[in-house]
mmCIF file of C-alpha atoms in Angstrom:
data_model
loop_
_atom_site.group_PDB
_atom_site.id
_atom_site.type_symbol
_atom_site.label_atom_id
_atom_site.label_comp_id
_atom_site.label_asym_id
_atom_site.label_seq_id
_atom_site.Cartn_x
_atom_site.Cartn_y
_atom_site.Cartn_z
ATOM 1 C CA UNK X 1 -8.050 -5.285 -15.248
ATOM 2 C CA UNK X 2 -5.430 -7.337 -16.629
ATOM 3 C CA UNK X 3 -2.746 -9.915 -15.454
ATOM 4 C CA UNK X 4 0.864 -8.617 -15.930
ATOM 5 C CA UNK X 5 2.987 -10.594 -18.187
ATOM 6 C CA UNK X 6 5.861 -12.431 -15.736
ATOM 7 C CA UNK X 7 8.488 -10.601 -17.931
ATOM 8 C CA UNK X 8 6.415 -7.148 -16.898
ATOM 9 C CA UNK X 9 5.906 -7.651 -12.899
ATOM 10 C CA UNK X 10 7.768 -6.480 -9.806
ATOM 11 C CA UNK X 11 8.751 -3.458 -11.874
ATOM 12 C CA UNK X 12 9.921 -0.351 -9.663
ATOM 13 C CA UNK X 13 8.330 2.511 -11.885
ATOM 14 C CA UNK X 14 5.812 2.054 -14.594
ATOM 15 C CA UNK X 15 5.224 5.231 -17.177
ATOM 16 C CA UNK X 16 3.431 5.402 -20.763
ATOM 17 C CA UNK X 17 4.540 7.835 -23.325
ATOM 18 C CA UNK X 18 2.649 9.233 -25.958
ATOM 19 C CA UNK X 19 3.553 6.435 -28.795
ATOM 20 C CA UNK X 20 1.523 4.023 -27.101
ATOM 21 C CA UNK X 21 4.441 2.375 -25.127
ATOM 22 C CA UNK X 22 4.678 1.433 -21.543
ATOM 23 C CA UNK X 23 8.592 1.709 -19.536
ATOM 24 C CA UNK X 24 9.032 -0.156 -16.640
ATOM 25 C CA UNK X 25 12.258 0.430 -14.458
ATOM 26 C CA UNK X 26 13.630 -2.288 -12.743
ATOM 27 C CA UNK X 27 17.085 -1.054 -10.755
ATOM 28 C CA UNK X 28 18.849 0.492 -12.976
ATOM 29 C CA UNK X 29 17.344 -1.053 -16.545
ATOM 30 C CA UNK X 30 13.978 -0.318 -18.079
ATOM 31 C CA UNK X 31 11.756 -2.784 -20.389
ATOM 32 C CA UNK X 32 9.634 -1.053 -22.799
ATOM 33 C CA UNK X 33 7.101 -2.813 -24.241
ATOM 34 C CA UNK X 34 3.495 -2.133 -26.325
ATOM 35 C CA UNK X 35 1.573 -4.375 -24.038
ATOM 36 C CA UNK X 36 1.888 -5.116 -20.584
ATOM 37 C CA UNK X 37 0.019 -8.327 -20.668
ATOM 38 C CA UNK X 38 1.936 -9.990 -23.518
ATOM 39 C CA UNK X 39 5.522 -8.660 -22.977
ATOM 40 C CA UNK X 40 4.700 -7.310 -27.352
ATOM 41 C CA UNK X 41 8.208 -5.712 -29.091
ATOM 42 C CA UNK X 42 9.621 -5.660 -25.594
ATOM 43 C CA UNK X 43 13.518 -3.942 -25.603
ATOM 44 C CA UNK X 44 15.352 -3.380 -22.075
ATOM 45 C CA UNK X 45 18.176 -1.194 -22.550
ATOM 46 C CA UNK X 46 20.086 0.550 -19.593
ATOM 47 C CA UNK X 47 19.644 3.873 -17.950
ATOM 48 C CA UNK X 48 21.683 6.336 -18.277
ATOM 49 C CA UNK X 49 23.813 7.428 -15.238
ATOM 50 C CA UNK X 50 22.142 10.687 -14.508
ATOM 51 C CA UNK X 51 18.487 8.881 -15.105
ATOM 52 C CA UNK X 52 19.118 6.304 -12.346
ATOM 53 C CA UNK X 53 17.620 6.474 -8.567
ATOM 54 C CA UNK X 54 14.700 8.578 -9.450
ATOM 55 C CA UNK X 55 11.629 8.798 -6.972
ATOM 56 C CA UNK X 56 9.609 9.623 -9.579
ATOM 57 C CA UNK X 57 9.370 9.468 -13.483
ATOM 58 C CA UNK X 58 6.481 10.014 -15.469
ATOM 59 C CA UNK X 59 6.646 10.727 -19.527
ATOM 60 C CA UNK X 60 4.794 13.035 -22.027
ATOM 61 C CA UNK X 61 5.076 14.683 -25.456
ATOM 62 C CA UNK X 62 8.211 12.516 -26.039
ATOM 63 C CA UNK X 63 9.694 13.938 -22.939
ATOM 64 C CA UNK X 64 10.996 12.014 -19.847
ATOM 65 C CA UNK X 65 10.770 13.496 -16.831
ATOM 66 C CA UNK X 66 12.725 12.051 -13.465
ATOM 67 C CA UNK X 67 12.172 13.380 -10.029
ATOM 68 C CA UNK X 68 14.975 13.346 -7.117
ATOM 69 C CA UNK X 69 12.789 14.501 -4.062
ATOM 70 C CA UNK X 70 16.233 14.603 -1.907
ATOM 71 C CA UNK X 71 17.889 16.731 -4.093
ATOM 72 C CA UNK X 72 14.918 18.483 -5.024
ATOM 73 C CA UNK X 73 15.546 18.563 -8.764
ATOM 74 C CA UNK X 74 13.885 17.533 -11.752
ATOM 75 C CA UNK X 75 15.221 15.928 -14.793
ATOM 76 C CA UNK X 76 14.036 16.502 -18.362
ATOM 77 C CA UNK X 77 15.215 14.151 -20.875
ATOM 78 C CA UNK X 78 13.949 12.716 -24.244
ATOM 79 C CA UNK X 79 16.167 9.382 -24.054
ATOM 80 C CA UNK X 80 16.374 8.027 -20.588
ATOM 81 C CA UNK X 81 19.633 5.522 -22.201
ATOM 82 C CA UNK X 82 21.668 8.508 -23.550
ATOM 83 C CA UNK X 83 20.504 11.444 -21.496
ATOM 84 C CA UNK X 84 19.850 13.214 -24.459
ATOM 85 C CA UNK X 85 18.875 16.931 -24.791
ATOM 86 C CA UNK X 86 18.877 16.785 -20.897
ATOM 87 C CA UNK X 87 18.058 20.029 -18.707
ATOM 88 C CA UNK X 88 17.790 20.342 -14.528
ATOM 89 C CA UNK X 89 15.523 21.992 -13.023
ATOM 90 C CA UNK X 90 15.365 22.994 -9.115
ATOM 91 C CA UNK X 91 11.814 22.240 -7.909
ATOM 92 C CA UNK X 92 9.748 24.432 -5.726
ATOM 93 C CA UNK X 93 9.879 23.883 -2.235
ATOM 94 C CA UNK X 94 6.658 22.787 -2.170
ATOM 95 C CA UNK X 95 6.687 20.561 -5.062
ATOM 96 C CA UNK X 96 8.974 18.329 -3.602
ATOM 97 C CA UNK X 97 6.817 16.104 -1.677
ATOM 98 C CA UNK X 98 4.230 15.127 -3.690
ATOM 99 C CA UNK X 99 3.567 10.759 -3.622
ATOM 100 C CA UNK X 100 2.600 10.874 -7.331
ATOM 101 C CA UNK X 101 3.626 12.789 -10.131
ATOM 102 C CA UNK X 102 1.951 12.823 -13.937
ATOM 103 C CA UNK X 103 1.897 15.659 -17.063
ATOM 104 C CA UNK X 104 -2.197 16.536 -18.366
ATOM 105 C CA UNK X 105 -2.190 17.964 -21.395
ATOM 106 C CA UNK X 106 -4.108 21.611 -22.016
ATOM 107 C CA UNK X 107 -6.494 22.239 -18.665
ATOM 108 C CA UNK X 108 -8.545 25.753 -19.837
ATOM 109 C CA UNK X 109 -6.404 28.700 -18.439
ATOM 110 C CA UNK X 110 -3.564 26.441 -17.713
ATOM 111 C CA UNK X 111 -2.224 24.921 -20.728
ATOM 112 C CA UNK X 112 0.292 21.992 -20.404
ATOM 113 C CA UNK X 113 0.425 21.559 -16.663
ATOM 114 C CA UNK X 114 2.162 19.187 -14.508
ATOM 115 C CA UNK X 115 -0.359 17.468 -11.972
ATOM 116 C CA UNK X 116 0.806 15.988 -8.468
ATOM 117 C CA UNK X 117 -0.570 14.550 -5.091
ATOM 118 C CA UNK X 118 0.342 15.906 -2.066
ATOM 119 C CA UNK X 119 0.491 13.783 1.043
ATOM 120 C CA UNK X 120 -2.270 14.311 3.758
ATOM 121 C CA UNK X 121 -1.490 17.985 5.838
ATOM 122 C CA UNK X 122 -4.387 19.994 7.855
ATOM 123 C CA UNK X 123 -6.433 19.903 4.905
ATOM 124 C CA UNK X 124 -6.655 16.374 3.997
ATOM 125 C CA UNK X 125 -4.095 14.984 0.752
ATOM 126 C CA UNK X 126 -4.653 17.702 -1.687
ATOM 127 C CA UNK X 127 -4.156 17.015 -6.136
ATOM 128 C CA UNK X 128 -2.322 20.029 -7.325
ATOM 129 C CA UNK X 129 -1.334 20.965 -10.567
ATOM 130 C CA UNK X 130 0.607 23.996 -12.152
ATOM 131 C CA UNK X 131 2.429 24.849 -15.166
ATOM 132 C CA UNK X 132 5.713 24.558 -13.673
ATOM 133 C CA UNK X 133 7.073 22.884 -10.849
ATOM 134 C CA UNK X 134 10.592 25.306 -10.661
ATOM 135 C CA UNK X 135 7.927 27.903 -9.014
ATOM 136 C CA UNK X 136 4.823 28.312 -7.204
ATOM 137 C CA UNK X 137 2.774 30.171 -9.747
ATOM 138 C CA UNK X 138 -0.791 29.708 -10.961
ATOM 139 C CA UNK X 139 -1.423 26.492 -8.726
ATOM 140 C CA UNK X 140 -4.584 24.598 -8.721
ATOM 141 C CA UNK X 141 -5.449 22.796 -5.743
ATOM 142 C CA UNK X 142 -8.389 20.272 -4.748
ATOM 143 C CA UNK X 143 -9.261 18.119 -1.987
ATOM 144 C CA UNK X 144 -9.080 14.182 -3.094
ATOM 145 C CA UNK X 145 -12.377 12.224 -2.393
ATOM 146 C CA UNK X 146 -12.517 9.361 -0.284
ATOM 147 C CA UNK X 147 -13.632 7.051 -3.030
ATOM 148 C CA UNK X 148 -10.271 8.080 -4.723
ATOM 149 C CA UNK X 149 -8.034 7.761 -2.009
ATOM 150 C CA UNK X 150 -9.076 4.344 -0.868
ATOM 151 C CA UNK X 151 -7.862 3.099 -4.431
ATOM 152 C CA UNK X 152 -4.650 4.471 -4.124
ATOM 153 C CA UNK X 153 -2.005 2.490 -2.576
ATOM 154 C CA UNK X 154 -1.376 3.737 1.094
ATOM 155 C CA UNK X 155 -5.004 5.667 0.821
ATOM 156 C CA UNK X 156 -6.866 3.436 3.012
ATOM 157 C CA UNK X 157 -4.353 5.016 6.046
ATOM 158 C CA UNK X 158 -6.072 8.191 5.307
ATOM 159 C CA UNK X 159 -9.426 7.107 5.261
ATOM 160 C CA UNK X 160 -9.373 4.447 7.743
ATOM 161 C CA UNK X 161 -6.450 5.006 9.514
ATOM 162 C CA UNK X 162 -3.049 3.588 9.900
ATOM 163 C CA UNK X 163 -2.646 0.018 10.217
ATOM 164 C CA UNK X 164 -2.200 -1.164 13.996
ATOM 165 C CA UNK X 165 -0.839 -4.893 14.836
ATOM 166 C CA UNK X 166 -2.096 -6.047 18.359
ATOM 167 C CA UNK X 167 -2.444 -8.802 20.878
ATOM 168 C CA UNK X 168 -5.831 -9.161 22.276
ATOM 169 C CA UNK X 169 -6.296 -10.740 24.918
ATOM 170 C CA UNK X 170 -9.506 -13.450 24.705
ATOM 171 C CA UNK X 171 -9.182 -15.736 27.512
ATOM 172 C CA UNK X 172 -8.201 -15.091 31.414
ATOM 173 C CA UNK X 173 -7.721 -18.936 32.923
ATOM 174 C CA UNK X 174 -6.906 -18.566 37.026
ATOM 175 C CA UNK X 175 -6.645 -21.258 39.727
ATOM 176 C CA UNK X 176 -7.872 -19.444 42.635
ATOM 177 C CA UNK X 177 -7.512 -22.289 44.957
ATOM 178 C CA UNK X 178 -4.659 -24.390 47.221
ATOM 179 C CA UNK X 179 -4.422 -27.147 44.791
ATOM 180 C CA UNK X 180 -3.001 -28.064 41.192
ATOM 181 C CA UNK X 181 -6.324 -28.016 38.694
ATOM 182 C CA UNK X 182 -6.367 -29.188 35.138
ATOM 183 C CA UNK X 183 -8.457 -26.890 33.245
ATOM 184 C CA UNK X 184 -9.831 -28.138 29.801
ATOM 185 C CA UNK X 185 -12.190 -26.725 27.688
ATOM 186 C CA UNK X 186 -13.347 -25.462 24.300
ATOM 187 C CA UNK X 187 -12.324 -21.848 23.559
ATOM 188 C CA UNK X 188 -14.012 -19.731 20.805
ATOM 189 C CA UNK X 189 -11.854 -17.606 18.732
ATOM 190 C CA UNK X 190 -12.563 -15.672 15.545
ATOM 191 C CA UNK X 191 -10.640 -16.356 12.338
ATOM 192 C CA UNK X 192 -10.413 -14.416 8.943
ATOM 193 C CA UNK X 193 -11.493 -11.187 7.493
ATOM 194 C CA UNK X 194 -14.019 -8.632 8.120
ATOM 195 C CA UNK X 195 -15.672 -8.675 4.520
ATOM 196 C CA UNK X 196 -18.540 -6.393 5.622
ATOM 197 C CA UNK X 197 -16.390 -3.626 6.671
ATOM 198 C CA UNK X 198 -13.572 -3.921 3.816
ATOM 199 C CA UNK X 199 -15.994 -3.929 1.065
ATOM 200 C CA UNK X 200 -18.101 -0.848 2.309
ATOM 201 C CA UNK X 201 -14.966 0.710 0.498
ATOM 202 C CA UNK X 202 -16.030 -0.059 -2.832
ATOM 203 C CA UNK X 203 -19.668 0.980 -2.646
ATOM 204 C CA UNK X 204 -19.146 3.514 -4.709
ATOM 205 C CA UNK X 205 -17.043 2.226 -7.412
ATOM 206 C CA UNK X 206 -18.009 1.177 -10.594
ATOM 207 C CA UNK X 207 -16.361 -2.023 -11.970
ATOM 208 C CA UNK X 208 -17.646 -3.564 -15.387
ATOM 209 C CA UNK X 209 -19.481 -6.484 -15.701
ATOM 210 C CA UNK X 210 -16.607 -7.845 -17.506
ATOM 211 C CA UNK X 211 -13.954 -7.287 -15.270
ATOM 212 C CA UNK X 212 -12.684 -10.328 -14.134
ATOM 213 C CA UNK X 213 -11.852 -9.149 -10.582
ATOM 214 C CA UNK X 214 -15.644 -8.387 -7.987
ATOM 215 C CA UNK X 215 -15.227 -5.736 -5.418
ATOM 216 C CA UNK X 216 -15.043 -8.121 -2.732
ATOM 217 C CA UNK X 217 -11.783 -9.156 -3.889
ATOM 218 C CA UNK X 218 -10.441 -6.165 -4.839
ATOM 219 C CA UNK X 219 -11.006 -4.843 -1.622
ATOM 220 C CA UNK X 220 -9.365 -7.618 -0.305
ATOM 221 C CA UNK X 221 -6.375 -6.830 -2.153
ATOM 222 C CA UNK X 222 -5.989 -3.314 -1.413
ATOM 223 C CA UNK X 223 -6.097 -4.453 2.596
ATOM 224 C CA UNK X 224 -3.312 -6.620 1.603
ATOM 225 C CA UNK X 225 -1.337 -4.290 -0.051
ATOM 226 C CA UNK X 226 -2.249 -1.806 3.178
ATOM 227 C CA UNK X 227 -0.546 -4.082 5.621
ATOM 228 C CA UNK X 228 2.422 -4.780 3.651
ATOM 229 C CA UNK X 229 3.528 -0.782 3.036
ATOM 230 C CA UNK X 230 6.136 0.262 5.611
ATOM 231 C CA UNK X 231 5.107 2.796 8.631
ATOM 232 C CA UNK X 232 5.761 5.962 5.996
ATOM 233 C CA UNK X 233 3.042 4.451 4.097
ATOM 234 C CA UNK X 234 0.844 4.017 6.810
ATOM 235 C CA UNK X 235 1.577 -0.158 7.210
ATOM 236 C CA UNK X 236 2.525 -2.679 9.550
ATOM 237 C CA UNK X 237 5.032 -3.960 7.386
ATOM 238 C CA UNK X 238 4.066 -7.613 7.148
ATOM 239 C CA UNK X 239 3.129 -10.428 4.732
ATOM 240 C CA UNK X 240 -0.900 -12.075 5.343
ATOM 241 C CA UNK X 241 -0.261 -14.286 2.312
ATOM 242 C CA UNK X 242 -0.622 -17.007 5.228
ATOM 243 C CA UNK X 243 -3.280 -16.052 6.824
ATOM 244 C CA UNK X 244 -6.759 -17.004 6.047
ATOM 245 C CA UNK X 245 -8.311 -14.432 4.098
ATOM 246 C CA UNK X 246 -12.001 -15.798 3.979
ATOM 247 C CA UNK X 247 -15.271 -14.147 5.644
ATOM 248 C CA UNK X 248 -14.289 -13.955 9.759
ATOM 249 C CA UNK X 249 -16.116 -17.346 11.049
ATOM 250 C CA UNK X 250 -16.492 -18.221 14.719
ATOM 251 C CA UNK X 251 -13.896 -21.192 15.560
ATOM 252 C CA UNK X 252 -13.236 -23.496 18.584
ATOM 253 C CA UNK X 253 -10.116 -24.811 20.041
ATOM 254 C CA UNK X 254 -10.105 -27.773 22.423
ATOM 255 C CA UNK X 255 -7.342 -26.746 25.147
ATOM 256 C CA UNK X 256 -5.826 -28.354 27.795
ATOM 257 C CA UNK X 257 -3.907 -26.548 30.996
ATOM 258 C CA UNK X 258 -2.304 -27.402 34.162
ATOM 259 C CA UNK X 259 -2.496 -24.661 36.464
ATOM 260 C CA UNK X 260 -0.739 -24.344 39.822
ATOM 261 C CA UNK X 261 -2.304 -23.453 42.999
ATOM 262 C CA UNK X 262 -2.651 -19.235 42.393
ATOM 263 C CA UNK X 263 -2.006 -19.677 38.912
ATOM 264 C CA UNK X 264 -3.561 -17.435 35.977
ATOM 265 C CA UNK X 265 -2.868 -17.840 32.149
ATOM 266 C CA UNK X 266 -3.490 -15.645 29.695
ATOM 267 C CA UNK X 267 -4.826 -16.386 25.690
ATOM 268 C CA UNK X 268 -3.874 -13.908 22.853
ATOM 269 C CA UNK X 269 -4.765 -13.679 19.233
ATOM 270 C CA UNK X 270 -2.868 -11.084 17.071
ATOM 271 C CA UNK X 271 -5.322 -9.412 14.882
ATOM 272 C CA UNK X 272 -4.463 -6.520 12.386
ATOM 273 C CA UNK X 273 -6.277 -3.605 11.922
ATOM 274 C CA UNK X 274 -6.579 -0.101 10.558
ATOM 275 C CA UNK X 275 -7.686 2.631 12.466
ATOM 276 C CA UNK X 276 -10.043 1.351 15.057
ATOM 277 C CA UNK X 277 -11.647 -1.172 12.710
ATOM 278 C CA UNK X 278 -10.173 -4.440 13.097
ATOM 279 C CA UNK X 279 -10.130 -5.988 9.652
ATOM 280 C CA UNK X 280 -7.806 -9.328 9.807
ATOM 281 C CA UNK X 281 -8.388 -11.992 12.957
ATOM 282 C CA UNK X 282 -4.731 -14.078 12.636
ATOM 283 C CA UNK X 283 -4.916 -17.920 13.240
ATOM 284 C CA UNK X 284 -2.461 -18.776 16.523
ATOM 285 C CA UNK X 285 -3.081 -18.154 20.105
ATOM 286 C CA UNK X 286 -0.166 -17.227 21.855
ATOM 287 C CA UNK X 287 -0.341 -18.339 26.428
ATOM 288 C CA UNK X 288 1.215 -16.559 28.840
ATOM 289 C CA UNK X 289 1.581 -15.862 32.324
ATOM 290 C CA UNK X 290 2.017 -12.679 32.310
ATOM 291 C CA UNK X 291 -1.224 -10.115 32.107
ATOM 292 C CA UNK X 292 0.946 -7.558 30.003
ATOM 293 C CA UNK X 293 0.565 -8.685 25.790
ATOM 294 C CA UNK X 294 3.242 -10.452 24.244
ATOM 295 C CA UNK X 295 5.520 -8.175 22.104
ATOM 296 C CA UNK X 296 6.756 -9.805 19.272
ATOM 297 C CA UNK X 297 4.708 -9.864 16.113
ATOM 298 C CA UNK X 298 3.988 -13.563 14.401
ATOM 299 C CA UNK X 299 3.930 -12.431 11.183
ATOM 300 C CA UNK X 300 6.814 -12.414 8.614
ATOM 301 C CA UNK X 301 8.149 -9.446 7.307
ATOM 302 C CA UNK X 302 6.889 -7.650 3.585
ATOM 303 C CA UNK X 303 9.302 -8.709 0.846
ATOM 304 C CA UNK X 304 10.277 -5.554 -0.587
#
């Protein structure tokens, strides 16, 4: 675990190749450099027309390779500036969807094989590899453990479930009688994250003592990241940089109301969750009037 040079962040794709050098594509440039975290003998130079807009790219034995799920075609290239020695190949109908794509070199009885992840079907998200992705011919295919998939970005919508933004409602405030009341008291609301249930995620990982990250925080991160991906990825689409991410505490509020004779008011708290855990407890309360639960969402959108 490393920080990312500023020069190396917000990339779009990030590939190694096999001299030890790390790509990253940003629009339609790449940076290559020989470490990420000090930006060493970086060069950007420009992609080549035909190596722009890829969904995928991934690199190996001095090869490039570039995937275009929509046309369903897979570019081979050893210079991604000049398109050199370039060749096209249609991929296999079901090859096309995979969420990550990567080359392993010699698996026993497969030889060079390309290596993929399928996105979650009847049979849970499935790693597949094969020999060649232009037909669907000596495939290997595995289930994906938990542990695994809850480290992947979008994972946790697998394991958990997706995320789910919602009002609850914690406080029903009614004047049941003839006359105006003021109504003042100390509400309790909960504020924060759900430590205990993020970081049963991580109870089987192994980090070394010398990483400078704890699973606590990692975890922490990951839900972050969660919330953030769009609704393909299993998100909410939204930015909790705002929110406050310590352990869920117990809070009270001092509220006054004026309530007229037959009057109710309803409290809400958003709260973010995924699946039927609720993970992230969102600061404001939102009053109503109305029983039914407010329907915009109070947090700002995910930067891209």
């Amino acid at each position: 675990y490393y920080i990312l040079h500023p020069a190396c962040q917000n990339g779009d794709h990030y590939l190694g190749d096999s001299e030890g050098s790390f790509h990253i594509i940003k629009g339609n440039s790449c940076r290559r450099v020989t470490d990420l975290s000090t930006d060493s003998n970086a060069v950007v130079y420009k992609l080549h027309p035909n190596c722009q807009g890829g969904d995928h790219y991934f690199a190996a034995h001095r090869y490039f390779y570039i995937i275009f799920q929509e046309k369903g075609t897979l570019r081979v290239t050893t210079d991604m500036n000049l398109d050199s020695d370039a060749e096209v190949h249609t991929l296999h109908p079901d090859f096309r969807d995979g969420l990550y794509y990567w080359e392993l070199h010699h698996i026993k009885l497969f030889g060079m094989c390309f290596s993929f992840l399928k996105p979650a079907s009847e049979w849970g998200v499935e790693f597949c590899h094969a020999p060649y992705l232009g037909k669907d011919r000596r495939t290997a295919v595995y289930s994906v453990h938990p542990d695994v998939l809850n480290f992947l970005p979008g994972g946790l919508s697998v394991t958990k479930g997706p995320a789910i933004g919602m009002w609850e409602n914690i406080k029903t405030i009614k004047n049941d009688s003839n006359t105006p009341v003021t109504w003042q008291k100390r509400i309790t609301k909960k504020v924060g994250y759900n430590k205990e249930k993020m970081t049963q995620i991580t109870h089987n990982w192994k980090i070394a003592a010398s990483a400078s990250v704890e699973s606590g925080q990692l975890a922490k991160l990951i839900a972050k990241l969660q919330f953030s991906f769009s609704a393909e990825y299993g998100g909410s689409h939204v930015s909790t940089e705002n929110e406050r991410w310590n352990e869920a505490t117990e809070e009270e509020e001092q509220l006054t109301l004026n309530l007229k004779p037959h009057e109710s008011v309803y409290l809400w708290q958003y709260k973010l969750g995924l699946g039927q855990e609720s993970v992230l407890f969102c600061r404001d309360l939102k009053i109503t009037s109305e029983p039914n639960p407010p329907t915009e969402v109070p947090l700002p959108p995910a930067q891209p």
